[in-house]
């Protein structure tokens, strides 16, 4: 008797599944369309004023200029396996370009990309395409901006202590922090540059205390990278300590103390990738945004009275990178 | 190593420990009310997150930090009522329904932020209040008497909570329904009513704790609490279900975090080992519990729903 | 035992309550979708298609359900011993780490030997992370909710330390990118695929086997009887001469071992065949350590029903992601929806057990009593007087 009941429930479950399958044919037909469709899969929120936002803004600006016809976003996908599912789904939905915007998604591309030879994938930040014909990779030379702003920070610091708040010592964050530290030491070889990696990309409270601790150690200029630095910026603002931002323009967070931000402009290389894809080249190239190709830009805060000589130091450092190519 | 334990470092660590302890302390005090009445609320972190968003949003719109705190409290109050309904009236399994509340708060606060605010905008923070005379004492002043008003208020909540739990009829009822609901019921104490009240206080304090966190940091972000609510629950046990014990627990937890940060700033902890240092608070909590757990007695009816007539 | 028709109808209603609760939560979600300007009907049909609508969708659902079933089965064991295991997240992480270490450090061997060994390593890792809170609870009376939460924190930091340090892919250092991920594990440790699929590995089969084995362990062995006796009434069990402490330790160890196996399968069955750390447990487990608890509850704390419930819950998660992509709502909505489903299922659970007990049979009361933990088992005993020994007959038993 009991078994019959349970069988009945099982049948009900299968009926549900069958119903779901049935509706497939009704609504599951996505037309490929004649436009260019781009999907982004990213680990943090699309409005994080940092890593993810830089890419979302870039793709949206390509959409505004008509280069791209449709943009789909799956953000907050910090579980790599979920990211992989999303990448695979967008690819099978016939998107022309699927952007895997996170180093952690890369390991899945050798499994996914060969299954969709007609779809182009872009992966960053990374410097490897695994030799796949339909994978582009892109990275930001964030150490360049770090170095430029480090030189300016050294000039602005009166205590000769410049502090940096970092998340986990990896990838883009490490590149930036190392570049910034090197820049400060170029500007003032004797300066003290304490770096506080808080071992989290998300703990705003710890980032805030790390900034307090750095200020306590004498720092009068701070910088930091990744999305949890908003906590550090508010501390800097309260204590009147200067701030250099990166990944996106952080002036709006604290107009009083943000001196400048290194901003990622992916539009240029994205446009190249899109035109490559349209022309039939689906991958195989490595891209890097730099000062020389216009992908990196130092955006100054007009409200901060930056002394001309310091600005000149910055401009010269940028020029050096531009000249070097 | 000589410069590590200078007075300036000590002052910085203690002041930082106190700031880090405050949201934990408030949430943990709230959880104590609930647990003493026999209700375990694992959803504290979710309530904190929604309280944090409400507080942030109210300050963003009005500029008034106290209205922000009120907004956090109101959201906490409603979530406390909802948690009471789930745990007391519906008698849901408390260890699990709380995880649902947590996930709901985690997602919902992020969703509201994305839809109503978008990119993070800094808000006013609590003004620092230097207590006259005391704040001028060398060392002790900067450690204890140069904080924002909410810090003093949070610490004032400790004796108040102790008084309510130990000395008032309401507190007696809370303890009674947490220890022996059958007896309390026979004596005419409403078990459900008392648990509703205690759990709602708990939710309200969790909402306030979230609001304090957001307004102290001056910012909101996805998962702002980063698991602070779970630590707060742990602190209830750590503090042996007493407000004073919880205070020491919260301060210890804050102090270890502050010390690790300070040692990193001074570059005393090698970067490769910083993860191991970050384990310290959790490991110390476990070790401390292993030593004292036998002496701590949890409320006998904790997590047990009450049905008259059984 | 004989059941009359009304009883049977009552059972149908009772077992459909959790499913109804899921629908109620989805109704709430529909309101949220409307507020976000999305069409809920379109959204939910995409959700069903995304979860069950095609072969690929079913595979994604099964892959997602696999860790839920492992964890859920472990949760059942713990719950039956009256222990709440909130530490599956950390136990999964340890399982994953041990698997990575075994796969990287063991000499090369044929798959037939390698795969069992790396999975065993995961079992050991998770089991260790379950043994610690179990031992602490049994011998030092440390509350297990608390110690497992703390051990989750320790596990995260251990993972970050190992994957940034000793276990990092040497290529990541070479390239200077230093992404905290392990090297690709040797191919001999890749889980074999089922039915010639290129994604569906044997993990699901293993999980089902574990669920069946757990059923036999709990209801067909003396150990299972002792474990459930401890869960029903610790004092009575002690009087009956059952080694209560050892049993509690064992229950949490087994629970952790199954979560560890979930972690092992996540690594060895991952498409990338690596382990990656983003500084949180969720980044590795995808929340399976929490959602597995819900799957177990949805399955009435019975290992065999948990097979079905983990598929349903896995489908909900996979479908939720499909919904996000189809109607382009923030993925935060899916997290909130997940929470609502948990709350509704747990809140409704009481009514399921109530329906099953109104016919005068008391075993469900006992069952339910076993779910509510507490330091003092006398209160439990006085409220829920278990049926005399020997007449224990769990209706769940005869599936």
PDB file of C-alpha atoms in Angstrom, chain A residues 1-6 8-10 16-17 20-21 23-24 27-28 30 71-82 84-86 88-90 95 103-104 107-108 111-112 115 123 125-128 130 139 168-172 174-175 199-201, chain C residues 3 8 11-12 15 19 23 45-46 48-49 52-54 58 60 64 157 160 164 171 175-181 184 198-199 266 269-274 276 278-280 282-286 305 308 318 321-322 324-325 328 330-331 395-396 398-399:
ATOM      1  CA  UNK A   1       0.000   0.000   0.000  1.00  0.00           C
ATOM      2  CA  UNK A   2       2.691   2.333   1.097  1.00  0.00           C
ATOM      3  CA  UNK A   3       4.640   1.631  -2.019  1.00  0.00           C
ATOM      4  CA  UNK A   4       1.675   2.587  -4.177  1.00  0.00           C
ATOM      5  CA  UNK A   5       1.503   5.975  -2.514  1.00  0.00           C
ATOM      6  CA  UNK A   6       5.139   6.613  -3.106  1.00  0.00           C
ATOM      7  CA  UNK A   8       2.034   7.912  -7.163  1.00  0.00           C
ATOM      8  CA  UNK A   9       4.251  10.734  -5.946  1.00  0.00           C
ATOM      9  CA  UNK A  10       7.079   9.658  -8.189  1.00  0.00           C
ATOM     10  CA  UNK A  16       6.054  17.742 -13.768  1.00  0.00           C
ATOM     11  CA  UNK A  17       9.294  17.039 -15.551  1.00  0.00           C
ATOM     12  CA  UNK A  20       8.548  21.135 -18.376  1.00  0.00           C
ATOM     13  CA  UNK A  21       9.948  19.259 -21.362  1.00  0.00           C
ATOM     14  CA  UNK A  23       6.894  23.571 -22.869  1.00  0.00           C
ATOM     15  CA  UNK A  24      10.389  23.507 -24.271  1.00  0.00           C
ATOM     16  CA  UNK A  27       9.314  29.082 -25.801  1.00  0.00           C
ATOM     17  CA  UNK A  28      12.786  27.699 -26.183  1.00  0.00           C
ATOM     18  CA  UNK A  30      15.833  31.936 -29.447  1.00  0.00           C
ATOM     19  CA  UNK A  71      24.226  42.460 -23.885  1.00  0.00           C
ATOM     20  CA  UNK A  72      23.439  39.797 -21.294  1.00  0.00           C
ATOM     21  CA  UNK A  73      25.030  39.843 -17.855  1.00  0.00           C
ATOM     22  CA  UNK A  74      25.382  37.207 -15.170  1.00  0.00           C
ATOM     23  CA  UNK A  75      27.117  38.924 -12.286  1.00  0.00           C
ATOM     24  CA  UNK A  76      27.826  37.875  -8.717  1.00  0.00           C
ATOM     25  CA  UNK A  77      28.923  34.446  -9.986  1.00  0.00           C
ATOM     26  CA  UNK A  78      31.707  33.835  -7.505  1.00  0.00           C
ATOM     27  CA  UNK A  79      31.324  30.047  -7.648  1.00  0.00           C
ATOM     28  CA  UNK A  80      33.546  29.067 -10.593  1.00  0.00           C
ATOM     29  CA  UNK A  81      31.401  26.018 -11.372  1.00  0.00           C
ATOM     30  CA  UNK A  82      28.317  28.260 -11.654  1.00  0.00           C
ATOM     31  CA  UNK A  84      31.149  27.649 -16.098  1.00  0.00           C
ATOM     32  CA  UNK A  85      27.457  26.714 -16.331  1.00  0.00           C
ATOM     33  CA  UNK A  86      26.570  30.261 -17.322  1.00  0.00           C
ATOM     34  CA  UNK A  88      28.246  27.126 -21.433  1.00  0.00           C
ATOM     35  CA  UNK A  89      24.620  28.257 -21.515  1.00  0.00           C
ATOM     36  CA  UNK A  90      25.313  31.559 -23.174  1.00  0.00           C
ATOM     37  CA  UNK A  95      25.835  34.420 -28.257  1.00  0.00           C
ATOM     38  CA  UNK A 103      40.709  34.561 -13.746  1.00  0.00           C
ATOM     39  CA  UNK A 104      38.950  31.698 -11.968  1.00  0.00           C
ATOM     40  CA  UNK A 107      40.392  26.633 -16.089  1.00  0.00           C
ATOM     41  CA  UNK A 108      37.016  25.685 -17.569  1.00  0.00           C
ATOM     42  CA  UNK A 111      36.558  22.006 -21.550  1.00  0.00           C
ATOM     43  CA  UNK A 112      33.888  24.377 -22.828  1.00  0.00           C
ATOM     44  CA  UNK A 115      32.319  22.225 -27.646  1.00  0.00           C
ATOM     45  CA  UNK A 123      38.878  35.490 -20.818  1.00  0.00           C
ATOM     46  CA  UNK A 125      42.339  38.950 -16.639  1.00  0.00           C
ATOM     47  CA  UNK A 126      44.762  36.446 -17.992  1.00  0.00           C
ATOM     48  CA  UNK A 127      47.607  36.057 -20.397  1.00  0.00           C
ATOM     49  CA  UNK A 128      46.934  32.639 -21.849  1.00  0.00           C
ATOM     50  CA  UNK A 130      45.510  27.604 -23.808  1.00  0.00           C
ATOM     51  CA  UNK A 139      44.616  41.702 -19.045  1.00  0.00           C
ATOM     52  CA  UNK A 168      44.215  38.560  -1.397  1.00  0.00           C
ATOM     53  CA  UNK A 169      47.681  38.652  -2.865  1.00  0.00           C
ATOM     54  CA  UNK A 170      46.779  37.433  -6.344  1.00  0.00           C
ATOM     55  CA  UNK A 171      46.377  38.415  -9.976  1.00  0.00           C
ATOM     56  CA  UNK A 172      45.380  41.949 -10.855  1.00  0.00           C
ATOM     57  CA  UNK A 174      49.035  41.899  -6.711  1.00  0.00           C
ATOM     58  CA  UNK A 175      50.129  43.482  -9.981  1.00  0.00           C
ATOM     59  CA  UNK A 199      42.808  38.126   2.916  1.00  0.00           C
ATOM     60  CA  UNK A 200      39.316  38.866   1.728  1.00  0.00           C
ATOM     61  CA  UNK A 201      37.725  40.432  -1.334  1.00  0.00           C
TER      62      UNK A 201
ATOM     63  CA  UNK C   3      -3.511   1.283   6.538  1.00  0.00           C
ATOM     64  CA  UNK C   8      -3.234   6.707   2.692  1.00  0.00           C
ATOM     65  CA  UNK C  11      -0.020  10.420   3.560  1.00  0.00           C
ATOM     66  CA  UNK C  12      -0.243  11.692   0.023  1.00  0.00           C
ATOM     67  CA  UNK C  15       4.322  14.032   1.480  1.00  0.00           C
ATOM     68  CA  UNK C  19       6.544  20.383  -2.554  1.00  0.00           C
ATOM     69  CA  UNK C  23       5.552  26.353  -4.796  1.00  0.00           C
ATOM     70  CA  UNK C  45       9.000  28.344 -17.611  1.00  0.00           C
ATOM     71  CA  UNK C  46      12.640  29.152 -18.362  1.00  0.00           C
ATOM     72  CA  UNK C  48      11.779  24.497 -15.557  1.00  0.00           C
ATOM     73  CA  UNK C  49      13.342  24.207 -18.982  1.00  0.00           C
ATOM     74  CA  UNK C  52      14.631  19.558 -16.493  1.00  0.00           C
ATOM     75  CA  UNK C  53      13.837  20.615 -20.050  1.00  0.00           C
ATOM     76  CA  UNK C  54      16.635  18.912 -21.956  1.00  0.00           C
ATOM     77  CA  UNK C  58      19.056  17.280 -16.591  1.00  0.00           C
ATOM     78  CA  UNK C  60      23.366  20.080 -14.942  1.00  0.00           C
ATOM     79  CA  UNK C  64      24.263  20.059  -8.876  1.00  0.00           C
ATOM     80  CA  UNK C 157      41.697  30.108   5.745  1.00  0.00           C
ATOM     81  CA  UNK C 160      43.392  29.981   1.017  1.00  0.00           C
ATOM     82  CA  UNK C 164      48.134  30.261  -2.436  1.00  0.00           C
ATOM     83  CA  UNK C 171      52.462  27.612 -13.695  1.00  0.00           C
ATOM     84  CA  UNK C 175      53.372  33.348 -15.223  1.00  0.00           C
ATOM     85  CA  UNK C 176      53.268  35.642 -12.200  1.00  0.00           C
ATOM     86  CA  UNK C 177      49.461  35.628 -12.167  1.00  0.00           C
ATOM     87  CA  UNK C 178      49.325  33.689  -8.893  1.00  0.00           C
ATOM     88  CA  UNK C 179      45.678  32.710  -9.204  1.00  0.00           C
ATOM     89  CA  UNK C 180      45.026  30.663  -6.056  1.00  0.00           C
ATOM     90  CA  UNK C 181      44.251  27.369  -7.742  1.00  0.00           C
ATOM     91  CA  UNK C 184      45.299  20.302 -12.979  1.00  0.00           C
ATOM     92  CA  UNK C 198      31.229  14.213 -21.543  1.00  0.00           C
ATOM     93  CA  UNK C 199      30.016  15.785 -18.298  1.00  0.00           C
ATOM     94  CA  UNK C 266      33.476  18.316  -6.690  1.00  0.00           C
ATOM     95  CA  UNK C 269      34.534  15.583 -11.145  1.00  0.00           C
ATOM     96  CA  UNK C 270      35.001  19.269 -11.834  1.00  0.00           C
ATOM     97  CA  UNK C 271      35.280  20.245 -15.448  1.00  0.00           C
ATOM     98  CA  UNK C 272      38.470  22.081 -14.637  1.00  0.00           C
ATOM     99  CA  UNK C 273      39.906  19.230 -12.509  1.00  0.00           C
ATOM    100  CA  UNK C 274      41.346  21.779 -10.101  1.00  0.00           C
ATOM    101  CA  UNK C 276      40.194  27.182  -6.685  1.00  0.00           C
ATOM    102  CA  UNK C 278      38.195  32.905  -3.681  1.00  0.00           C
ATOM    103  CA  UNK C 279      38.561  33.260   0.072  1.00  0.00           C
ATOM    104  CA  UNK C 280      35.121  31.875   0.976  1.00  0.00           C
ATOM    105  CA  UNK C 282      30.734  29.278  -0.893  1.00  0.00           C
ATOM    106  CA  UNK C 283      33.160  29.805  -3.755  1.00  0.00           C
ATOM    107  CA  UNK C 284      34.070  26.130  -3.585  1.00  0.00           C
ATOM    108  CA  UNK C 285      30.886  24.465  -2.343  1.00  0.00           C
ATOM    109  CA  UNK C 286      28.314  26.672  -4.030  1.00  0.00           C
ATOM    110  CA  UNK C 305      13.786  10.277  -0.031  1.00  0.00           C
ATOM    111  CA  UNK C 308      14.495  12.654  -4.837  1.00  0.00           C
ATOM    112  CA  UNK C 318      20.140  25.209 -11.791  1.00  0.00           C
ATOM    113  CA  UNK C 321      20.355  30.414 -12.710  1.00  0.00           C
ATOM    114  CA  UNK C 322      18.648  29.789 -16.048  1.00  0.00           C
ATOM    115  CA  UNK C 324      18.441  34.826 -14.146  1.00  0.00           C
ATOM    116  CA  UNK C 325      20.004  34.525 -17.590  1.00  0.00           C
ATOM    117  CA  UNK C 328      18.158  39.237 -16.843  1.00  0.00           C
ATOM    118  CA  UNK C 330      20.196  40.361 -10.686  1.00  0.00           C
ATOM    119  CA  UNK C 331      21.466  37.002  -9.457  1.00  0.00           C
ATOM    120  CA  UNK C 395       7.074   4.077   8.635  1.00  0.00           C
ATOM    121  CA  UNK C 396       9.876   5.532   6.568  1.00  0.00           C
ATOM    122  CA  UNK C 398       9.727   0.338   4.253  1.00  0.00           C
ATOM    123  CA  UNK C 399      10.208   2.380   1.151  1.00  0.00           C
TER     124      UNK C 399
END
